[in-house]
Coordinates of C-alpha atoms and ligand atoms in Angstrom, one line a residue:
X129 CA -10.5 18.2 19.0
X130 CA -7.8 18.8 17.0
X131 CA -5.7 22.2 16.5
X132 CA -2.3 21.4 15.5
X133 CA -0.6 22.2 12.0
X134 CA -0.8 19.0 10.0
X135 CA 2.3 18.0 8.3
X136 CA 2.0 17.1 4.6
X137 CA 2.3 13.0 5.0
X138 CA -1.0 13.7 7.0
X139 CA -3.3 16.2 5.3
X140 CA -1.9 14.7 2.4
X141 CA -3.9 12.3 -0.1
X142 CA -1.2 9.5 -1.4
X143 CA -1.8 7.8 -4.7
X144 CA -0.5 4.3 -5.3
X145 CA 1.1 3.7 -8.9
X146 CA 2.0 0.8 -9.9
X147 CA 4.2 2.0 -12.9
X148 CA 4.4 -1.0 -15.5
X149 CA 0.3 -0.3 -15.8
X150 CA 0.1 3.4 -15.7
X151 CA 0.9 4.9 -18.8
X152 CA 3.3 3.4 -21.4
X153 CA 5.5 6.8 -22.7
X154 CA 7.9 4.5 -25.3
X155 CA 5.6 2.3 -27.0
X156 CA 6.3 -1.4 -25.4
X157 CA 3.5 -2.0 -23.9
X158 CA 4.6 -1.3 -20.4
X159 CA 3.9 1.5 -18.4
X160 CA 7.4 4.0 -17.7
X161 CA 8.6 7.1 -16.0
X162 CA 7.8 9.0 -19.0
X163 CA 4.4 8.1 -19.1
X164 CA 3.8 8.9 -15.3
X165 CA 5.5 12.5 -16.1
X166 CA 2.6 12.8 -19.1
X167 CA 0.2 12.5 -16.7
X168 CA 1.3 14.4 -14.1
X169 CA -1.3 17.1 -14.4
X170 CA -4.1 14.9 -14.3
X171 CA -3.2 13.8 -10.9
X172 CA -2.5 17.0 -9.5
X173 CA -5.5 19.4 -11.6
X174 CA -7.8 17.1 -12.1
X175 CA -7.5 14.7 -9.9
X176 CA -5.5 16.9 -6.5
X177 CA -4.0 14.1 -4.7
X178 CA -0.6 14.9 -2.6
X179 CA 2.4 12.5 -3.0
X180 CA 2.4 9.5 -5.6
X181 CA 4.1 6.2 -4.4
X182 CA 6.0 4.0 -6.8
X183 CA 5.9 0.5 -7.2
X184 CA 9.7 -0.6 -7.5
X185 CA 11.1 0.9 -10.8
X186 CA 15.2 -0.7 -10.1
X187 CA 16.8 -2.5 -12.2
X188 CA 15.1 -5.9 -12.0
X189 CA 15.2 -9.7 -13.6
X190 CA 11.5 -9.0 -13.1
X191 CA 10.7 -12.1 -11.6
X192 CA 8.4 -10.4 -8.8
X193 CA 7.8 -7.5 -11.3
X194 CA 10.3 -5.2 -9.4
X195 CA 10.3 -6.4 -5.9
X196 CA 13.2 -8.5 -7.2
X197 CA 16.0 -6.0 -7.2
X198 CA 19.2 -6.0 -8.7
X199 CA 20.3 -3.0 -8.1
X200 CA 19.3 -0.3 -5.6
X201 CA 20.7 2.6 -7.3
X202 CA 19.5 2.6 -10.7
X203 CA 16.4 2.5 -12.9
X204 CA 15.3 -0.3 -15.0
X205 CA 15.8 0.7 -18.7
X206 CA 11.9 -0.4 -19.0
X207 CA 11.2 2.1 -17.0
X208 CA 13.7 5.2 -18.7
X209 CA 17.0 5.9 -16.4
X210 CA 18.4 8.0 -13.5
X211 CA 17.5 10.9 -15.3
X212 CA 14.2 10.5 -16.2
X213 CA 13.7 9.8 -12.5
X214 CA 15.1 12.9 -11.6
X215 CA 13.1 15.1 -13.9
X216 CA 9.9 12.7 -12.6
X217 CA 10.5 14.1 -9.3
X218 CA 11.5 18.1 -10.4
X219 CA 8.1 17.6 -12.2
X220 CA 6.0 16.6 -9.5
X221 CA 7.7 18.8 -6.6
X222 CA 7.4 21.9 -9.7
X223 CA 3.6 20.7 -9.0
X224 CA 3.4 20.3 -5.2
X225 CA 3.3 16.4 -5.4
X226 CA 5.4 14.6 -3.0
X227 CA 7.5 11.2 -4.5
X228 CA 7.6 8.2 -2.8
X229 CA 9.6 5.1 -3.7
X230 CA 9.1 1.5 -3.0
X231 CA 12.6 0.4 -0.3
X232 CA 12.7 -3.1 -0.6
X233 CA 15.0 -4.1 2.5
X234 CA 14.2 -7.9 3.0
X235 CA 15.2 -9.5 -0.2
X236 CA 17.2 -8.8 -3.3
X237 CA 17.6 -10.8 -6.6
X238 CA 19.3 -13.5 -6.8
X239 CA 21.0 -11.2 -9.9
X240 CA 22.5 -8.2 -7.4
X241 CA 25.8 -8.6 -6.7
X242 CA 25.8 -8.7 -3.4
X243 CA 24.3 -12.4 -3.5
X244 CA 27.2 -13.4 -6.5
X245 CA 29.4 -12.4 -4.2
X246 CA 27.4 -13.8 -1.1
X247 CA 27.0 -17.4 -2.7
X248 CA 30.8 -17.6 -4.7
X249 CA 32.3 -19.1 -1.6
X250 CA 31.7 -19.8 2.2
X251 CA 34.5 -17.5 2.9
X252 CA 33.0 -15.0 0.7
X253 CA 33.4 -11.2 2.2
X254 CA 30.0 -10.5 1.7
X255 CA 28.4 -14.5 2.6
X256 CA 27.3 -12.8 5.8
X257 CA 25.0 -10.2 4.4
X258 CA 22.6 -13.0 3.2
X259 CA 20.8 -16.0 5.3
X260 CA 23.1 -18.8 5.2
X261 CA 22.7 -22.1 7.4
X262 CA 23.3 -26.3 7.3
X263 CA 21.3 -28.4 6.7
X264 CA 19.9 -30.8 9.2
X265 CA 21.3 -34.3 9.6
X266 CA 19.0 -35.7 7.3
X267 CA 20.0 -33.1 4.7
X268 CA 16.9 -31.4 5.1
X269 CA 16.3 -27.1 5.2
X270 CA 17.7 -25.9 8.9
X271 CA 14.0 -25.2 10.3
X272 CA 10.2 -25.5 9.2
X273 CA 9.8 -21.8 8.0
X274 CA 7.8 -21.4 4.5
X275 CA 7.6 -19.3 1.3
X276 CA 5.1 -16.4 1.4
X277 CA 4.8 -17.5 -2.6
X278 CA 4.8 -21.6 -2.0
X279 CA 7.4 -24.7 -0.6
X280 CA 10.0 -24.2 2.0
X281 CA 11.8 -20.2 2.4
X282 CA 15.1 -22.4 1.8
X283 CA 16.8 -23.3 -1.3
X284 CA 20.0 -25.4 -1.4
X285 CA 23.2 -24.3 -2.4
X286 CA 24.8 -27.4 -4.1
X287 CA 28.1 -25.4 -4.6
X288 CA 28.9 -24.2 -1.2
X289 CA 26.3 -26.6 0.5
X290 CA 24.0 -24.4 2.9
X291 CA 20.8 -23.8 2.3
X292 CA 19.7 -19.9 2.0
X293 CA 17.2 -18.1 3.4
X294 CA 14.4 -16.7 0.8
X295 CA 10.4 -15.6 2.3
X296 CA 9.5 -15.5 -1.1
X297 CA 10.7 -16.4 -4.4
X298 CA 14.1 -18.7 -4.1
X299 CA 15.3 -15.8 -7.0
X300 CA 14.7 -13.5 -3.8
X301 CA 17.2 -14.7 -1.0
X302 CA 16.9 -12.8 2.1
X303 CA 19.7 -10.0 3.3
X304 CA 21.2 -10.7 7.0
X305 CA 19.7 -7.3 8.9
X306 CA 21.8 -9.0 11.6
X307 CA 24.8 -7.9 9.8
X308 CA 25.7 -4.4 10.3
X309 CA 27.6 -3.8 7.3
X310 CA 24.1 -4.4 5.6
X311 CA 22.2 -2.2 7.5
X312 CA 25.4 0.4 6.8
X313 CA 24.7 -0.5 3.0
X314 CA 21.4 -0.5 3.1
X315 CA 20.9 2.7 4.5
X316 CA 23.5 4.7 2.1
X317 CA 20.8 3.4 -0.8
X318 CA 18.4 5.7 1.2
X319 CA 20.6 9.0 1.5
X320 CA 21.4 7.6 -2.6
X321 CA 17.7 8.2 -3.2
X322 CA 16.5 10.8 -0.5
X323 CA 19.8 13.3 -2.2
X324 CA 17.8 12.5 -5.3
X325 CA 14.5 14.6 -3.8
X326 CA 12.9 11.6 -2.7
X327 CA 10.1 12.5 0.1
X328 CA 10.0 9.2 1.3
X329 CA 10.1 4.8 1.1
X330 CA 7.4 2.3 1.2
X331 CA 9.0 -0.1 2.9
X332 CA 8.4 -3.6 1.5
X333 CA 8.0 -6.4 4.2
X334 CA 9.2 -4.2 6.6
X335 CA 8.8 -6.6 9.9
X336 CA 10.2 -9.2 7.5
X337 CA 13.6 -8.3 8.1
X338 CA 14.5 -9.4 11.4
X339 CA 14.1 -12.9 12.2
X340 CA 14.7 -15.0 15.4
X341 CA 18.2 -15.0 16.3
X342 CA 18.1 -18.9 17.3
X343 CA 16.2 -19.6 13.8
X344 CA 13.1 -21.5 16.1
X345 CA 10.6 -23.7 14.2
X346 CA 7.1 -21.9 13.6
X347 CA 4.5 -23.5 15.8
X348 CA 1.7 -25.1 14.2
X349 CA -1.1 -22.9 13.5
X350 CA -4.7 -23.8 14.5
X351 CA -6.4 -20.6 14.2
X352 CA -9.2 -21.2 11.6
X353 CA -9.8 -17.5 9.9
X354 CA -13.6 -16.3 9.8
X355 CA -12.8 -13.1 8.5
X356 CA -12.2 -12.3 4.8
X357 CA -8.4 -13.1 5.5
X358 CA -7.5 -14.3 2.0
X359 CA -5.9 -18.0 2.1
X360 CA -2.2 -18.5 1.7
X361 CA -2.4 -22.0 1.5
X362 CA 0.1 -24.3 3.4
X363 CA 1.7 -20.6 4.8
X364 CA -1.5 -20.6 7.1
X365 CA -0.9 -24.1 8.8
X366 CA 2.1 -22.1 11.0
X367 CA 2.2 -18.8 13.3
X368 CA 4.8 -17.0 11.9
X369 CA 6.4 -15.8 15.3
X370 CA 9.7 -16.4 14.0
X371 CA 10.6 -15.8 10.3
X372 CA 9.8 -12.2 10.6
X373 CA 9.0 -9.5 13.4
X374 CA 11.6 -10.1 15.6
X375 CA 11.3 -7.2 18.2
X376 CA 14.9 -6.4 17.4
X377 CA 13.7 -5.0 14.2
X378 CA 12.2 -1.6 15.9
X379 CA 16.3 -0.7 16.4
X380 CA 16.2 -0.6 12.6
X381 CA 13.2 1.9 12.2
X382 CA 14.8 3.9 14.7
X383 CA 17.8 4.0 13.3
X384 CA 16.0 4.6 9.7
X385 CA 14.1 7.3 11.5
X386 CA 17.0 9.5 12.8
X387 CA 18.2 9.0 9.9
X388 CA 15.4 10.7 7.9
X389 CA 14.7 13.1 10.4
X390 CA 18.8 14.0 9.6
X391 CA 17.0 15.7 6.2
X392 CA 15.1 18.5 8.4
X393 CA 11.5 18.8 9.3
X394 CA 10.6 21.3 7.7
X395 CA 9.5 19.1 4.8
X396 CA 10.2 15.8 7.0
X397 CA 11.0 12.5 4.6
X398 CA 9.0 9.7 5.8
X399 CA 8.8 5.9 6.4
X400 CA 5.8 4.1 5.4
X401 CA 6.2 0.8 6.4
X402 CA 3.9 -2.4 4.8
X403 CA 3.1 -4.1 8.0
X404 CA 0.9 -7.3 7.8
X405 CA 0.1 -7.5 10.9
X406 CA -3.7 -7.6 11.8
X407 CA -3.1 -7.9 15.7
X408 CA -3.9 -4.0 16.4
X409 CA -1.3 -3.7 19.5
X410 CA 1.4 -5.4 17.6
X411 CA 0.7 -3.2 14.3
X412 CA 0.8 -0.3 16.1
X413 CA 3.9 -1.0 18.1
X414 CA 5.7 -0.3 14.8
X415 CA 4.9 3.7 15.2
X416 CA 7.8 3.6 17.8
X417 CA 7.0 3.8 21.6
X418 CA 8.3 7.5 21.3
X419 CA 6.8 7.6 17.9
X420 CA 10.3 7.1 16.5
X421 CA 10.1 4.3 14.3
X422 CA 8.0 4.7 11.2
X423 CA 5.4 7.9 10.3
X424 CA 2.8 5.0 9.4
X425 CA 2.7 1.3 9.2
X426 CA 0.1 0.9 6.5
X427 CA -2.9 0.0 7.8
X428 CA -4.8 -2.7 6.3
X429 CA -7.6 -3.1 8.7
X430 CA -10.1 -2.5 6.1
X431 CA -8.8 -5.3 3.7
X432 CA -9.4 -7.8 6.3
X433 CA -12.8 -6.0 7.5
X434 CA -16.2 -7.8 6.4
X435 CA -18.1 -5.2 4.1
X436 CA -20.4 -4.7 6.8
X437 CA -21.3 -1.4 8.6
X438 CA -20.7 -2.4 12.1
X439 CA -17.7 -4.4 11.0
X440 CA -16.2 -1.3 9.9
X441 CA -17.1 0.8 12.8
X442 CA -15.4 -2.0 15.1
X443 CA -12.5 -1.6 12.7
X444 CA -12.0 2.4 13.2
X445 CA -12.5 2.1 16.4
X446 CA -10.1 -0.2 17.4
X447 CA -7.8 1.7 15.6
X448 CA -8.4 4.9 17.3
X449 CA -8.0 3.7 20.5
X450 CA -5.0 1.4 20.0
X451 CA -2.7 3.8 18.2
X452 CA -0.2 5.8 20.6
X453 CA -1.2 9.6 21.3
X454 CA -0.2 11.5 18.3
X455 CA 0.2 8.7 16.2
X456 CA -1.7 9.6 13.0
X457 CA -3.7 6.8 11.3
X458 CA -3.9 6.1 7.9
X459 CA -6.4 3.8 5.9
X460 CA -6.1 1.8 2.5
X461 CA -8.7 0.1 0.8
X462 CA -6.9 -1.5 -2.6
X463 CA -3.2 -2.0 -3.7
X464 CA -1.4 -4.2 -6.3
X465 CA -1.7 -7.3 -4.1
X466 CA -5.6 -7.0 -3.3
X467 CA -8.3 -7.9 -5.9
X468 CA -10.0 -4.3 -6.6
X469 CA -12.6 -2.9 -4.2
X470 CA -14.9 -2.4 -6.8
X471 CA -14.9 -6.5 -7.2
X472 CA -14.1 -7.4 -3.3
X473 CA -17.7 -5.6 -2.5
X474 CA -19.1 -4.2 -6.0
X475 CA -19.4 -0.7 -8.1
X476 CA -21.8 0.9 -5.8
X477 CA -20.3 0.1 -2.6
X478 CA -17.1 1.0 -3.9
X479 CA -18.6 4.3 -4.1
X480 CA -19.1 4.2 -0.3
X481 CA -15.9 2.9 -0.2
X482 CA -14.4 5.9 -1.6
X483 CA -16.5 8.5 1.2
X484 CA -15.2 6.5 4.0
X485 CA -11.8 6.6 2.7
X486 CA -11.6 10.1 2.2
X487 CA -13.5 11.1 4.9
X488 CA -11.6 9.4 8.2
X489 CA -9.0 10.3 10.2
X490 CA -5.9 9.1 8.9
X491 CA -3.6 9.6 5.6
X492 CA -6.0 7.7 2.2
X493 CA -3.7 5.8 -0.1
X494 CA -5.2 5.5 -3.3
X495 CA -4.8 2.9 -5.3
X496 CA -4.1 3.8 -9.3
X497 CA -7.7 3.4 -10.7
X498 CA -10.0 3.3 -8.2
X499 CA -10.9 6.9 -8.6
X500 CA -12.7 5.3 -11.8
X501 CA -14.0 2.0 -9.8
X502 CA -11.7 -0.3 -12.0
X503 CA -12.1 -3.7 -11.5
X504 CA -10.4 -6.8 -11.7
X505 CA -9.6 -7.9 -15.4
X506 CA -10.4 -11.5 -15.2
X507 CA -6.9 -13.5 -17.0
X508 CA -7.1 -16.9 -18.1
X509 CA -4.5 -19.4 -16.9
X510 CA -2.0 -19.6 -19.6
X511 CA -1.8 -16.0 -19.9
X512 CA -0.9 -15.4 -16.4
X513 CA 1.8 -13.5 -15.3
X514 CA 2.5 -12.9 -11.2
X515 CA 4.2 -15.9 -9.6
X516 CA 2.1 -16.1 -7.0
X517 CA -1.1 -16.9 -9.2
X518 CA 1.4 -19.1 -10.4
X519 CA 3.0 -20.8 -8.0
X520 CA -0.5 -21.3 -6.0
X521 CA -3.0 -22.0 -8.5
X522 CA -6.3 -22.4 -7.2
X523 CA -6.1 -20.2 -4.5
X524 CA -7.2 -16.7 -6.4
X525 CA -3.8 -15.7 -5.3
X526 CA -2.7 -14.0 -8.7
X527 CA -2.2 -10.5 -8.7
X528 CA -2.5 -9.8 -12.3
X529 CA -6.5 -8.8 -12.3
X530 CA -6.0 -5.8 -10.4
X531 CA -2.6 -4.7 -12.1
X532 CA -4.2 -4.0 -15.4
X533 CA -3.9 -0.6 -17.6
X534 CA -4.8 2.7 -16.7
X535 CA -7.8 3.3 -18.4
X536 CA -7.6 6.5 -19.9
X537 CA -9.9 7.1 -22.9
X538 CA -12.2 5.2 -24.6
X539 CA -9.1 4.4 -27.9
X540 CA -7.7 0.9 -28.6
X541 CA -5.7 0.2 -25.1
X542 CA -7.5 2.6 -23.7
X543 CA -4.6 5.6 -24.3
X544 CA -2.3 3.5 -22.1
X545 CA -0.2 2.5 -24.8
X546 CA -0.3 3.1 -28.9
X547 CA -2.7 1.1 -30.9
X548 CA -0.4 -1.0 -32.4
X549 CA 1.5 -2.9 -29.5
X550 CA 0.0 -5.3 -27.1
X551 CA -0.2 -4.0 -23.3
X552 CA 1.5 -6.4 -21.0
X553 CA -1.3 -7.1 -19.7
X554 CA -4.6 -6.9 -21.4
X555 CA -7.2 -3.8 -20.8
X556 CA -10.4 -4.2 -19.3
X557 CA -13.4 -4.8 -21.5
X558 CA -15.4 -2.3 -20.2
X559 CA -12.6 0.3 -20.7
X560 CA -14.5 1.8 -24.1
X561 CA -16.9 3.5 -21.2
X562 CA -15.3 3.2 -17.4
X563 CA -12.5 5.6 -18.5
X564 CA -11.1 8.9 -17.3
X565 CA -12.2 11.1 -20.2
X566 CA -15.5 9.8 -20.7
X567 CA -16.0 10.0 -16.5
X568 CA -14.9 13.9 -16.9
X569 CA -17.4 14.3 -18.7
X570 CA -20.5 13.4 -16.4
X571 CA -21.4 14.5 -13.3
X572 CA -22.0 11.7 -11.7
X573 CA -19.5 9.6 -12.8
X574 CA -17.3 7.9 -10.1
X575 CA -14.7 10.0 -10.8
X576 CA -16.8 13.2 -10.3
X577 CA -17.5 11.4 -6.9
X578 CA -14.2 10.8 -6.3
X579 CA -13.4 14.5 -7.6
X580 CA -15.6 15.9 -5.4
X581 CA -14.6 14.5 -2.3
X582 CA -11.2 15.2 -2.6
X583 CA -11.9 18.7 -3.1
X584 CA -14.0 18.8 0.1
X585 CA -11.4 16.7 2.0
X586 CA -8.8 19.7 1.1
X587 CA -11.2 22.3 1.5
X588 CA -12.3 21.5 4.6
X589 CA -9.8 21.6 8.2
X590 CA -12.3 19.1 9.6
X591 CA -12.0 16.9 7.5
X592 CA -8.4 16.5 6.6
X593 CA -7.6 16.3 10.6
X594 CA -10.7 17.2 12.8
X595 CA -11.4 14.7 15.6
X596 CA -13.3 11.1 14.7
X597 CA -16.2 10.0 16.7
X598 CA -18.5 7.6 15.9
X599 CA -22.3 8.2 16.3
X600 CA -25.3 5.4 17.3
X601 CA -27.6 5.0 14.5
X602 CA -30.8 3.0 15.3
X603 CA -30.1 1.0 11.5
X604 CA -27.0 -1.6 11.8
X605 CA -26.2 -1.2 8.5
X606 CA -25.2 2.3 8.7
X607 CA -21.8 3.5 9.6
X608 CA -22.4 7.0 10.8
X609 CA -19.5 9.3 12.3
X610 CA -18.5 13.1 12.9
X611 CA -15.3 14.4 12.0
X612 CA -14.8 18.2 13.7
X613 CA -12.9 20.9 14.4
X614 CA -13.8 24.4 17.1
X615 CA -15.3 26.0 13.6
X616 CA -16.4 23.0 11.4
X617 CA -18.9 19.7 11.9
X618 CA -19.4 16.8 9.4
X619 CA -21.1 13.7 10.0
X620 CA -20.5 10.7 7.4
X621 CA -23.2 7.9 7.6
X622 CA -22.5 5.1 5.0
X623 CA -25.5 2.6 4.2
X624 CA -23.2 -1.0 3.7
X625 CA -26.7 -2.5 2.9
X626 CA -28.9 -2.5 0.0
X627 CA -32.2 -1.1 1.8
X628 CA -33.1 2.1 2.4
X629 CA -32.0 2.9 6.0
X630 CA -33.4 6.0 8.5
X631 CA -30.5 6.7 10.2
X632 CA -32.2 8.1 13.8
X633 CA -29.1 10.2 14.7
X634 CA -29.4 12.4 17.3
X635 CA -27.1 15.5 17.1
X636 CA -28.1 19.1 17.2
X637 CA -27.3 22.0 14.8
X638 CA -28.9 22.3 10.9
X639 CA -28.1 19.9 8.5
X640 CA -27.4 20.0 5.1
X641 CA -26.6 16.7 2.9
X642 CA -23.0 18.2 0.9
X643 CA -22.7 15.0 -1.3
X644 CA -24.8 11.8 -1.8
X645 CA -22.7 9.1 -3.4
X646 CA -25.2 9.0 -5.8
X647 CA -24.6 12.7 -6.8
X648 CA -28.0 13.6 -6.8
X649 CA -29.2 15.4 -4.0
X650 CA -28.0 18.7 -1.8
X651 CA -30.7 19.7 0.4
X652 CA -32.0 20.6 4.0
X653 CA -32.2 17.0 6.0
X654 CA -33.1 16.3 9.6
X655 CA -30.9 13.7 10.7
X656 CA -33.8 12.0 12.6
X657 CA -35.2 11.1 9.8
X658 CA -33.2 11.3 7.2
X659 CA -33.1 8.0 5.3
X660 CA -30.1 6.4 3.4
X661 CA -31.2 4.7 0.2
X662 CA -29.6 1.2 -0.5
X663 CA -25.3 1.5 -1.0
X664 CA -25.5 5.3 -0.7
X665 CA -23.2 7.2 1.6
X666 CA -23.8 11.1 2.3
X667 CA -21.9 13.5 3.8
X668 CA -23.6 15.9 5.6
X669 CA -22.5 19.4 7.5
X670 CA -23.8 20.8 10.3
X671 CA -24.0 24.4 10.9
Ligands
LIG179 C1 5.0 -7.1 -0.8 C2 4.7 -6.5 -2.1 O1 3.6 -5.6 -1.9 C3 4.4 -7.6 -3.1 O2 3.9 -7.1 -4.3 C4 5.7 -8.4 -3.3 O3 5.4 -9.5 -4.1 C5 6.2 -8.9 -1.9 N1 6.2 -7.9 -0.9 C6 7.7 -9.3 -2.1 O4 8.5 -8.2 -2.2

């Protein structure tokens, strides 16, 4: 059972914005700093979530819509300047919200000046701090590996004639972590952001960064996926053993983790590191043997996880027991590269979705939006924007559907941006009604829901960082668990199934159902009994 003094990054609630969509403060139609200062009070009063993590906001050629950087100590006048950053983050610490930044240490644009140097001349200064190489004999790329976004990860050089290195867009060439002046660099733009007031990084890619020394062809891959594993296309056809996630990359997090735990633990600055990975072990090895790499490699478990009870439960699980004592877990259920949840499995099992989420063990990241159940805005071909979508067609790659605007209000954009300018991307239809002001206004709106629970989830020791077990119920399409402390007991049971469902728990004590998904019911239950109706989730507390 758990008794020790959480530390914010773990009691905490983290709420994903991806800023060009979250609230346009200057009138061109994309979403700024100004505009996430505006709303700054919803999230904290109405909505009470902890830190907020940014999306990139650098200076940028946009190409990946910020992940292509061009400078990692400024602000992209789209999104307002230095400044305006600065006052973002006095605003949200005056507010007890923690700022989190998207660190983006695998690639840069092809427009920073590091790679203008880098690609001037073989005997450039800086030509080291990118991936450089020669061809083969027959002029072709120096190994097999591939673009996450489509074709080879090498693009020739017909000036100095080497191909370079790029895992996604050829506008994105890969820095040399092998290079320690990069690393040197690299990690001065952290203390340039974490001086700032920064609480901590998102680290894009972060296993990307550290490739096999000897540059080894992928094998071929012959793994067929039976999961919900999205396809990458021709990607899949390799195991990528050796364009990222060299094991010499966990010298880097510890490295990055001295160095943040140089800024005191009192309020500790943490490392969030994105971590495909869906090999539990091999995730988890990124929380440091001596849990001195990164606070938490985002887990995205549930992305990959059938929308079925048990698959879930397997899920958890396997989590629990695979992460290293005292490593804290964290769970994530949308983000601006996954369709929305409210699309992957539908509106009313995205409310379960949103109990489970709150109610584990482990750190929620929210995704901007989902405390309404947005959903994916369908966009037609030739009005696509993400170069994924683009570069892949047919393969429902596109990111654009679940990177639409904040709906706020039932006005023309939906109060994201002024009437008369077009939002860069469009609002959803049903934004007139699924909006925040109108879901404030009803009390069993999924935003009351979402409301609610986060206001139990603070309330409550248990369930911010009790102890997780899972319970037998005799129906397979229930998830059922109990999250505890000495003084406090919860059990969670989550119908994945559209039947009603008797849940035939066993567990002594008296039972009260707190919250129904469907908002509709507190009462006196016994938890023989009890029955689930079809996609509801309760939480339940035993006294
Ligand atoms: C992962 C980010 O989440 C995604 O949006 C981006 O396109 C790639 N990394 C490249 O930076």
């Amino acid at each position: 059972m758990t008794k020790r003094i959480l530390q914010w990054w773990q009691s905490g609630i983290i709420y994903h914005i991806y800023p060009r969509s979250f609230q346009d403060g200057n009138g061109d139609g994309i979403g700024d700093l100004t505009g996430i200062i505006s709303r700054l009070d919803y999230l904290s009063h109405t909505l009470g979530i902890d830190a907020l993590w940014l999306s990139p906001i650098y200076p940028s050629p946009m190409a990946d819509f910020g992940y292509d950087i061009a400078d990692y100590r400024d602000v992209d006048p789209i999104f307002g300047a230095l400044d305006t950053f600065d006052l973002l983050v006095r605003e949200a610490h005056q507010r007890n919200l923690k700022v989190i930044i998207d660190y983006v240490p695998n690639h840069t644009s092809d427009q920073h000046k590091w790679f203008g140097e880098s690609r001037s001349s073989r005997t450039a200064a800086k030509r080291n701090w990118y991936v450089w190489a020669d061809p083969q004999e027959d002029g072709t790329p120096p190994n097999n590996w591939l673009s996450v976004f489509g074709g080879p990860a090498w693009s020739w050089d017909a000036a100095t004639e080497q191909y370079y290195l790029h895992s996604f867009l050829s506008s994105m060439p890969d820095l040399n972590w092998r290079n320690p002046a990069v690393q040197h660099a690299m990690f001065e733009v952290v203390r340039f952001w974490l001086d700032r007031g920064v609480d901590g990084l998102r680290i894009d890619t972060a296993h990307y960064i550290m490739k096999d020394h000897a540059m080894r062809d992928n094998p071929s891959n012959q793994i067929v996926h039976t999961t919900f594993h999205k396809s990458f296309g021709a990607y899949d056809t390799q195991l990528h053993l050796y364009d990222k996630g060299d094991a010499d990359v966990h010298n880097v997090f510890r490295d990055l983790r001295h160095l943040l735990d140089s800024y005191g633990q009192e309020q500790p600055r943490i490392a969030l590191g994105e971590i495909h990975i869906f090999d539990v072990p091999t995730w988890a090895s990124y929380y440091g043997e001596q849990l001195d790499e990164l606070h938490m490699p985002c887990n995205f478990g549930l992305l990959n996880t059938p929308w079925q009870a048990q698959a879930i439960r397997q899920a958890v699980d396997t989590l629990e027991s695979t992460i290293p004592a005292c490593a804290w877990p964290n769970y994530v259920l949308g983000n601006h590269d996954e369709h929305r949840i409210a699309t992957r499995i539908g509106a009313a099992q995205a409310r379960v979705g949103m109990l489970l989420l709150l109610t584990l063990r482990g750190t929620p990241t929210l995704y901007y939006g989902d405390e309404l159940g947005m959903e994916n805005v369908p966009i037609a071909p030739e009005h696509e924007r993400d170069p994924w979508g683009i570069h892949m067609p047919g393969l429902g790659l596109g990111r654009d559907p679940e990177r639409t605007p904040m709906q706020w209000e039932a006005s023309p954009h939906a109060g994201f941006c002024h009437a008369e300018v077009a939002p860069w991307l469009p609002v959803a239809a049903n934004a007139t009604t699924m909006n925040v002001a109108t879901q404030l206004e009803d009390p069993q709106s999924f935003l009351s829901l979402t409301r609610k629970l986060i206001d139990l989830r603070r309330s409550s020791l248990a369930l911010s960082g009790g102890s997780y077990r899972a319970l037998e119920s005799t129906s397979t399409n229930c998830f059922v668990y109990m999250r505890e402390t000495a003084d406090e007991r919860w059990i969670v049971a989550l119908n994945t199934g559209t039947q009603d469902q008797i849940l035939n728990v066993t567990c002594a004590g008296d039972a009260s159902i707190i919250l129904s998904t469907y908002l509709d019911r507190q009462e006196h239950v016994d938890l023989a009994t009890l029955a689930l109706r079809g996609n509801e989730g309760g939480l339940i507390q035993l006294t």
